[in-house]
Short mmCIF file of C-alpha atoms in Angstrom, two decimals:
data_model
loop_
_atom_site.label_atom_id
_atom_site.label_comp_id
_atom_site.label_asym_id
_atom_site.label_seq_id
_atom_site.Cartn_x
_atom_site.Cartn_y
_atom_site.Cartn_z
CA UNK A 143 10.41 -65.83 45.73
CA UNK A 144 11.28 -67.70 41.88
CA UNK A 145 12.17 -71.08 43.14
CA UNK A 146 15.62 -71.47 41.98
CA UNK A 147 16.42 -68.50 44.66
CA UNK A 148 15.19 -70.32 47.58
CA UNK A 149 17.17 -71.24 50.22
CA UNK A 150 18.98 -75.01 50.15
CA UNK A 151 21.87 -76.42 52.39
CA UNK A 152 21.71 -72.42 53.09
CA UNK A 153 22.27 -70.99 49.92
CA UNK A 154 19.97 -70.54 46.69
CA UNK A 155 19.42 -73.28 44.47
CA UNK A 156 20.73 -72.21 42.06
CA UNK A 157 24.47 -70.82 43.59
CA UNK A 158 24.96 -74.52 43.89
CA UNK A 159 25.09 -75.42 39.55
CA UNK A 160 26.39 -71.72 39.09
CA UNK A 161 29.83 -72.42 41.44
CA UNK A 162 30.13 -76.19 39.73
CA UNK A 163 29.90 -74.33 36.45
CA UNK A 164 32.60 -71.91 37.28
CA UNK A 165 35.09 -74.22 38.79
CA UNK A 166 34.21 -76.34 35.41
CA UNK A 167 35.50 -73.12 33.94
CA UNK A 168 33.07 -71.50 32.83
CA UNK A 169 32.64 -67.95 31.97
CA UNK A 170 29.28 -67.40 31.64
CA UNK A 171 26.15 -68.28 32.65
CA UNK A 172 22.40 -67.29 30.99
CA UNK A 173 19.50 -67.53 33.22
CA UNK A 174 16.67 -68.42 31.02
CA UNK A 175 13.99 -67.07 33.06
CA UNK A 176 10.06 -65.90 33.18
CA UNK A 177 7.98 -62.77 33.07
CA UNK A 178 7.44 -63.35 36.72
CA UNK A 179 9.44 -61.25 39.55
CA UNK A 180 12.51 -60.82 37.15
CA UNK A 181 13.84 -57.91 39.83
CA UNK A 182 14.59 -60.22 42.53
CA UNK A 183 16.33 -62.15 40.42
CA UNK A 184 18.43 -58.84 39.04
CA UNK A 185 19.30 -58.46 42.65
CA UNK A 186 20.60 -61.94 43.22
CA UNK A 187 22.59 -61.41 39.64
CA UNK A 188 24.00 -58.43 40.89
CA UNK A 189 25.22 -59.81 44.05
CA UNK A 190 26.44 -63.05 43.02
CA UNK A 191 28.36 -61.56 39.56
CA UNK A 192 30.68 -60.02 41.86
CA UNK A 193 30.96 -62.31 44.52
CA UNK A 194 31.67 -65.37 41.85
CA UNK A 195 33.76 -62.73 39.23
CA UNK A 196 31.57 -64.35 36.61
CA UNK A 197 29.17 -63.08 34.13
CA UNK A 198 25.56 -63.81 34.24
CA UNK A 199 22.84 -62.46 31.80
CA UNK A 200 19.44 -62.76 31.49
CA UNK A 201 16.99 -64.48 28.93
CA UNK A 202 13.53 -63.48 29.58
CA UNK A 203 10.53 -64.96 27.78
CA UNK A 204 7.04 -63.13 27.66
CA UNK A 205 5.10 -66.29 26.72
CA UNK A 206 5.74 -70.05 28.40
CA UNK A 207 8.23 -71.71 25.94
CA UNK A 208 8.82 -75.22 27.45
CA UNK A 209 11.89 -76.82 27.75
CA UNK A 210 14.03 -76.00 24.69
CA UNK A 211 12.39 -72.30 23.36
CA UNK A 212 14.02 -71.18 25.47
CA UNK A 213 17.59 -72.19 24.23
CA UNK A 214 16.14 -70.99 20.63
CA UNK A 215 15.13 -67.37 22.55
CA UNK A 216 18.82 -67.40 24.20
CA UNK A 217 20.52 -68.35 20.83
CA UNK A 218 22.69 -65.16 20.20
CA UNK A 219 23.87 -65.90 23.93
CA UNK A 220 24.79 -69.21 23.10
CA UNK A 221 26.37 -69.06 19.58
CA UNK A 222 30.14 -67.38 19.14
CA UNK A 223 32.75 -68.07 16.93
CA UNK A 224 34.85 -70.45 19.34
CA UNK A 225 31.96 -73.16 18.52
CA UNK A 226 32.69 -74.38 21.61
CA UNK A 227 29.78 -76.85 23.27
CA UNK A 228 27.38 -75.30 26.54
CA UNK A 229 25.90 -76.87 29.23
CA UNK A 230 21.85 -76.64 30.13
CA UNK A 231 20.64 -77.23 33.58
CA UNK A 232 17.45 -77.89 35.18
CA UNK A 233 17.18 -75.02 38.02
CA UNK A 234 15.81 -77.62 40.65
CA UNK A 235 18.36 -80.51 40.29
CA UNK A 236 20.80 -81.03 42.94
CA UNK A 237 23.54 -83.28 42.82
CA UNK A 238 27.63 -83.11 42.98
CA UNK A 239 27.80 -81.74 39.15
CA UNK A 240 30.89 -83.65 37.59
CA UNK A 241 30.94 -80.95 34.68
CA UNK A 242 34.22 -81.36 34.00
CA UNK A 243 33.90 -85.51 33.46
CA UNK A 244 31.02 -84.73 31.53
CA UNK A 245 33.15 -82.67 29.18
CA UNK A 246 35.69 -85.30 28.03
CA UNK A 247 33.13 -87.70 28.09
CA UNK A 248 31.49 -85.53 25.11
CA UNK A 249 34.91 -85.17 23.86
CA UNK A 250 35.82 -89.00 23.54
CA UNK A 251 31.97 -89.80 22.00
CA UNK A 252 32.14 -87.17 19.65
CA UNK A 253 27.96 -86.69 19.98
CA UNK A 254 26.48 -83.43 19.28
CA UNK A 255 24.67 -83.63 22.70
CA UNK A 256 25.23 -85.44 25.95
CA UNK A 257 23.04 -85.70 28.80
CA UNK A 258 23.78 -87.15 32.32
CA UNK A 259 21.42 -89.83 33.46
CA UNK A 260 20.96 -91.30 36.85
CA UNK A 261 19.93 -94.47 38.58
CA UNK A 262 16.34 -94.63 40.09
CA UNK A 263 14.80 -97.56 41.60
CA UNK A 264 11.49 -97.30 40.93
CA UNK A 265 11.68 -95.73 36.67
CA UNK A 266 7.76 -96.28 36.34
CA UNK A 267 7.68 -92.25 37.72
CA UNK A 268 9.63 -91.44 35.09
CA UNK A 269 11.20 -90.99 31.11
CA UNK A 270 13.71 -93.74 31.51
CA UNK A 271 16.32 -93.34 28.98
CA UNK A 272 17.11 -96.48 26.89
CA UNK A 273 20.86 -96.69 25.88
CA UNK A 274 23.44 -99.28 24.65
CA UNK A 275 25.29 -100.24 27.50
CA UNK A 276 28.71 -100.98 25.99
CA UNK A 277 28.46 -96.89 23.70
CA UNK A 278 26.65 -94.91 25.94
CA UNK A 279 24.30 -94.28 22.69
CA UNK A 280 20.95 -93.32 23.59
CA UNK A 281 18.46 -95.38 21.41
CA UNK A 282 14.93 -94.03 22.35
CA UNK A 283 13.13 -92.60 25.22
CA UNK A 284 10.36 -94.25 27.51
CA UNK A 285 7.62 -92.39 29.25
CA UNK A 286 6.55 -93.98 32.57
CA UNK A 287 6.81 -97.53 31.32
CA UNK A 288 4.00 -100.18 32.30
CA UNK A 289 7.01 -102.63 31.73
CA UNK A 290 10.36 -102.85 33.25
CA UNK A 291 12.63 -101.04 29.78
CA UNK A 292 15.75 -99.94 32.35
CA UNK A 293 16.07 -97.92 35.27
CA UNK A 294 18.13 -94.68 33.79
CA UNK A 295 16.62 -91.54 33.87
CA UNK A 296 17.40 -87.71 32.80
CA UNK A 297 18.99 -86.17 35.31
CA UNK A 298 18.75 -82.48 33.38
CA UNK A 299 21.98 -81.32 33.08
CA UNK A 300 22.96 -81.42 29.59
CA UNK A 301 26.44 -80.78 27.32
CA UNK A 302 25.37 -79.61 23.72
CA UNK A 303 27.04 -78.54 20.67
CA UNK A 304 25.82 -75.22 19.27
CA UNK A 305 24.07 -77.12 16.05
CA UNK A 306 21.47 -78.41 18.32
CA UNK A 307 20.03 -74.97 18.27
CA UNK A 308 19.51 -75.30 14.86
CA UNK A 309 16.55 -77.93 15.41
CA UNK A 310 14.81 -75.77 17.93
CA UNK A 311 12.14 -73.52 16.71
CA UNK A 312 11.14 -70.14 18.58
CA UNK A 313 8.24 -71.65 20.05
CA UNK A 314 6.68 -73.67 23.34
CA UNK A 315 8.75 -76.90 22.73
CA UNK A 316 9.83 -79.93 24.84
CA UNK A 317 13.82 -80.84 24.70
CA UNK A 318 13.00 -83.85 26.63
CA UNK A 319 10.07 -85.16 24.06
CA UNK A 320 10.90 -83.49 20.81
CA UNK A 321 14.61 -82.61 20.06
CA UNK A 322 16.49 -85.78 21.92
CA UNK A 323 14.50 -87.89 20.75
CA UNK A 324 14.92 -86.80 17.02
CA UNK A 325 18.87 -86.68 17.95
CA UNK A 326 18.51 -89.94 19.65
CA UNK A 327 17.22 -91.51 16.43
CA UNK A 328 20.06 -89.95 13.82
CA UNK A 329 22.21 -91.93 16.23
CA UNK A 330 23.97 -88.22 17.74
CA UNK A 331 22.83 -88.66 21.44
CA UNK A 332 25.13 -90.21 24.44
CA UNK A 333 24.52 -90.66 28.35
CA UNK A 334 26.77 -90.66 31.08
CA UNK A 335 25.40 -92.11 34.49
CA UNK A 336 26.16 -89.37 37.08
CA UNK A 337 28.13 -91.02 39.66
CA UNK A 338 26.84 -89.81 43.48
CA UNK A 339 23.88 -88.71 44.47
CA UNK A 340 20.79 -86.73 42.62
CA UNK A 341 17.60 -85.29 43.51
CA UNK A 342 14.89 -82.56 42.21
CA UNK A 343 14.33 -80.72 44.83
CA UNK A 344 11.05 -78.86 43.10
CA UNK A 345 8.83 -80.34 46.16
CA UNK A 346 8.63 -80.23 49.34
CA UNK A 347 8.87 -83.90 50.24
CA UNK A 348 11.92 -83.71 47.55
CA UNK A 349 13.09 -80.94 48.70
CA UNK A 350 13.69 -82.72 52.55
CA UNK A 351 15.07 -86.14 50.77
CA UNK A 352 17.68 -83.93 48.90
CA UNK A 353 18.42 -81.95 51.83
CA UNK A 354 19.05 -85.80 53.79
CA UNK A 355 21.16 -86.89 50.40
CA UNK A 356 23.29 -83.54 50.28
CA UNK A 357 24.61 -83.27 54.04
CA UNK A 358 25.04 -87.33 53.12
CA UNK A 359 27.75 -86.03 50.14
CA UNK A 360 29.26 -82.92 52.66
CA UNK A 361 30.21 -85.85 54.97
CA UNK A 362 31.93 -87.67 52.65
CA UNK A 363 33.73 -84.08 50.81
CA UNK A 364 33.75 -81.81 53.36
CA UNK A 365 33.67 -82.58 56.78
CA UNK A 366 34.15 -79.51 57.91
CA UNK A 367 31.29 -77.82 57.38
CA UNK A 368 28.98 -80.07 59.01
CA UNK A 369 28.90 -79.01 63.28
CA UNK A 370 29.57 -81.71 66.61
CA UNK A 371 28.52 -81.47 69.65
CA UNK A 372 26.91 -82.76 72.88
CA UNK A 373 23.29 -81.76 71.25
CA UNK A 374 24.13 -82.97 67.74
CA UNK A 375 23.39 -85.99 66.07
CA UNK A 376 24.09 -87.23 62.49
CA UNK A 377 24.15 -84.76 59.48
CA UNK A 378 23.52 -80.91 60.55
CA UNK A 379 24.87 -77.78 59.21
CA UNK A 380 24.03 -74.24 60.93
CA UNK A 381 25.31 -70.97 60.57
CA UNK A 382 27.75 -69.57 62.49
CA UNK A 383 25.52 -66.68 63.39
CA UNK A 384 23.00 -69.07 64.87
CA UNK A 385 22.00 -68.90 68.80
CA UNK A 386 21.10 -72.62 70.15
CA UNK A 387 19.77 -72.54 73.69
CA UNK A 388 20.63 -75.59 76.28
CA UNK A 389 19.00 -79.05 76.20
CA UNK A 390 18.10 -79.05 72.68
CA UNK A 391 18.73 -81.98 70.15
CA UNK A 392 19.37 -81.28 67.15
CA UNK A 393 19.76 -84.14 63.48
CA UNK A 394 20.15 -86.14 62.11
CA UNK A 395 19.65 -84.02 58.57
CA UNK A 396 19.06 -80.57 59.73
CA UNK A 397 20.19 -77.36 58.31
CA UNK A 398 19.99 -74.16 60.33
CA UNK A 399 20.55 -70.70 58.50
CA UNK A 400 21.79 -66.88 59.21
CA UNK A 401 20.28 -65.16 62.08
CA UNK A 402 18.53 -67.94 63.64
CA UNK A 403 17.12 -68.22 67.67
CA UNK A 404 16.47 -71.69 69.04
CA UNK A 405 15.27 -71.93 72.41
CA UNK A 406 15.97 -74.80 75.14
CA UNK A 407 14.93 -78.30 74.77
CA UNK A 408 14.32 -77.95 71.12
CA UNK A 409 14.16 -81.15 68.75
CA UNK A 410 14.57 -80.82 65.47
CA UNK A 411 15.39 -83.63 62.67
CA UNK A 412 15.09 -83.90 59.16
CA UNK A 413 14.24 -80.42 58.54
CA UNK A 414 15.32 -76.66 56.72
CA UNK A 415 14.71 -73.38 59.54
CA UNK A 416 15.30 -70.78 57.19
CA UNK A 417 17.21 -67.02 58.04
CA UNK A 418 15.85 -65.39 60.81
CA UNK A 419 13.35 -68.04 61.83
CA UNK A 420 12.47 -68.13 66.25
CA UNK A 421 11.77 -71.55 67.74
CA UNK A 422 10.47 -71.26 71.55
CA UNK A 423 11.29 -73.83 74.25
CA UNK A 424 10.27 -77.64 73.32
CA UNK A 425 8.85 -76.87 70.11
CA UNK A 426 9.63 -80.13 68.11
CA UNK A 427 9.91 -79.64 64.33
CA UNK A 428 10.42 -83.57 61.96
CA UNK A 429 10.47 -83.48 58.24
CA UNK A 430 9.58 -80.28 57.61
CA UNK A 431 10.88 -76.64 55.68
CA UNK A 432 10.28 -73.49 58.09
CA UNK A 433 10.47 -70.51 56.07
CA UNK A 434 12.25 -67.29 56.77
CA UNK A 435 11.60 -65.14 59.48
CA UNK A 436 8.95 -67.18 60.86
CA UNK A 437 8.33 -68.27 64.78
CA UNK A 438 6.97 -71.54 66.44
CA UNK A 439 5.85 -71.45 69.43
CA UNK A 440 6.22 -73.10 72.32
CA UNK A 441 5.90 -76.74 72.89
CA UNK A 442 4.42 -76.74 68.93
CA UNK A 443 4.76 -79.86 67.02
CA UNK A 444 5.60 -79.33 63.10
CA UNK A 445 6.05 -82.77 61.53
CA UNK A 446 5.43 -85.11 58.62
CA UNK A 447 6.22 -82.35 55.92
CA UNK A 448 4.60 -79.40 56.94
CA UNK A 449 6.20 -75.89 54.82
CA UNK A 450 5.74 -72.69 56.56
CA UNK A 451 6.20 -69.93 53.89
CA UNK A 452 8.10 -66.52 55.11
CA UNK A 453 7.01 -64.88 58.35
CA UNK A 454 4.34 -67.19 59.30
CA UNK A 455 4.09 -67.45 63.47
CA UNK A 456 2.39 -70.64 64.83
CA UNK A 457 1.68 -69.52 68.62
CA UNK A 458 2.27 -70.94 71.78
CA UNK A 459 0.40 -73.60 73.67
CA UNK A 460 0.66 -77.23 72.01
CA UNK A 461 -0.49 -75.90 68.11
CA UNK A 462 -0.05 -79.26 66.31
CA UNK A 463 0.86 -78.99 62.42
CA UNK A 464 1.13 -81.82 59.98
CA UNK A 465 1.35 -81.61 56.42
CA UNK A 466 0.02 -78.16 55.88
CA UNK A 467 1.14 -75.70 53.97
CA UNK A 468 0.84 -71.96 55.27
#
């Protein structure tokens, strides 16, 4: 399964940027994408172009081309007479996309790119992006600083004009450590600090943080999607489809998805039980993703970020699971 099509807050990754990019009005999206598996992701195009009546097309690249090739391999995609500005996003990133800020905020600076940064409170992980406070101008870049420099860091999503394409050869090249930089220094780069919340959800243990994060923001925006009840606690979203047997407890930060059994006296909390996954009676799963259509059994214990991939079955009788990957 390519990544950006797996399953988060029940739908792919990637439907979350491509429906923040539509109601940002836009037309259409390129998927700048590997030599790996490109048919399931034709399938999910196929699908999705109708459901979202927008166009999406395919840039495929036969050798790994880093971060910005493959804007230079996409260029006839990208270029048309309007000279209108596009946006590049990181596949993994989750957040609440304000596209449509971002937009007049590229307007008003006048840059030839923009890119959204975030807060982080511990930038030693990271690039931290060093800008002028009072312009938004980006001045340089920082990788993983020894010393405290600021605590801004890309967030991936990025607003460019059409010249930057210009600097990008048709090879492997980094965006991040090559092109902004050089923008950065002809003084042509601003950064807006995304307001909300903002994870990449690439790993596991990111993945469940983001998950925690995202139910945090459907709270807050949409109530309604979230589910209440005697056996719920906190955060949890499930599918309507799903089957919940009695004396379970379910949350805080759980999401449930299509075609899901849970037996009686179930716990589950911080966790993703992907479609048409079983749990048995008292199986207890904590801070963990269960892939699709697998089964734990009864009275298991799945904690401290274990990942079950699709259709694995951990059997009955006490099978205790903690951090593993299967």
């Amino acid at each position: 399964m390519p990544k950006p099509l797996v399953d988060f807050g029940n739908k792919p990754m990637i439907l979350h940027q491509i429906e923040a990019l539509k109601d940002a009005g836009v037309t259409e999206v390129v998927l700048a994408i590997n030599h790996q598996q490109p048919e399931v992701m034709l399938n999910f195009v196929k699908e999705y172009e109708k459901k979202l009546d927008i166009k999406i097309t395919f840039s495929q690249e036969t050798e790994p081309l880093g971060t910005a090739g493959p804007l230079a391999l996409a260029r006839d995609k990208l270029v048309d007479e309007s000279g209108k500005p596009f946006f590049v996003l990181n596949s993994d990133v989750i957040c609440e996309y304000p596209l449509l800020e971002m937009i007049e905020f590229h307007k008003i600076h006048g840059a030839e790119a923009s890119i959204m940064v975030t807060k982080v409170d511990d930038p030693s992980e990271y690039g931290v992006v060093v800008m002028e406070e009072t312009t938004s101008r980006v001045e340089s870049f920082v990788e993983k600083p020894l010393h405290y420099v600021g605590n801004k860091i890309n967030a991936g999503i990025y607003l460019l004009n059409p010249s930057v394409l210009d600097r990008i050869e048709l090879r492997r090249t980094s965006i991040e450590k090559e092109i902004f930089p050089k923008i950065a220094s002809e003084k042509k780069l601003y950064a807006m600090l995304l307001p909300g919340f903002w994870m990449d959800i690439g790993q596991p243990k990111d993945y469940i943080t983001g998950q925690r994060l995202y139910l945090d923001s459907l709270r807050k925006k949409s109530l309604q999607e979230l589910v209440t009840g005697d056996h719920i606690v906190g955060n949890v979203l499930v599918d309507e489809s799903v089957v919940i047997g009695e004396g379970c407890l379910i949350g805080p930060d759980v999401v449930i998805g299509p075609g899901c059994v849970i037996g009686s006296g179930v716990r589950l909390f911080g966790c993703t039980v992907m479609r048409g996954v079983r749990i048995k009676e008292h199986a207890c799963i904590s801070n963990s993703i269960v892939g699709w259509d697998s089964t734990v059994g009864r009275w298991a214990r799945v904690f401290n970020r274990t990942v079950l991939g699709k259709d694995v079955h951990v059997a009955d009788a006490e099978v205790y699971s903690s951090g593993t990957v299967i």
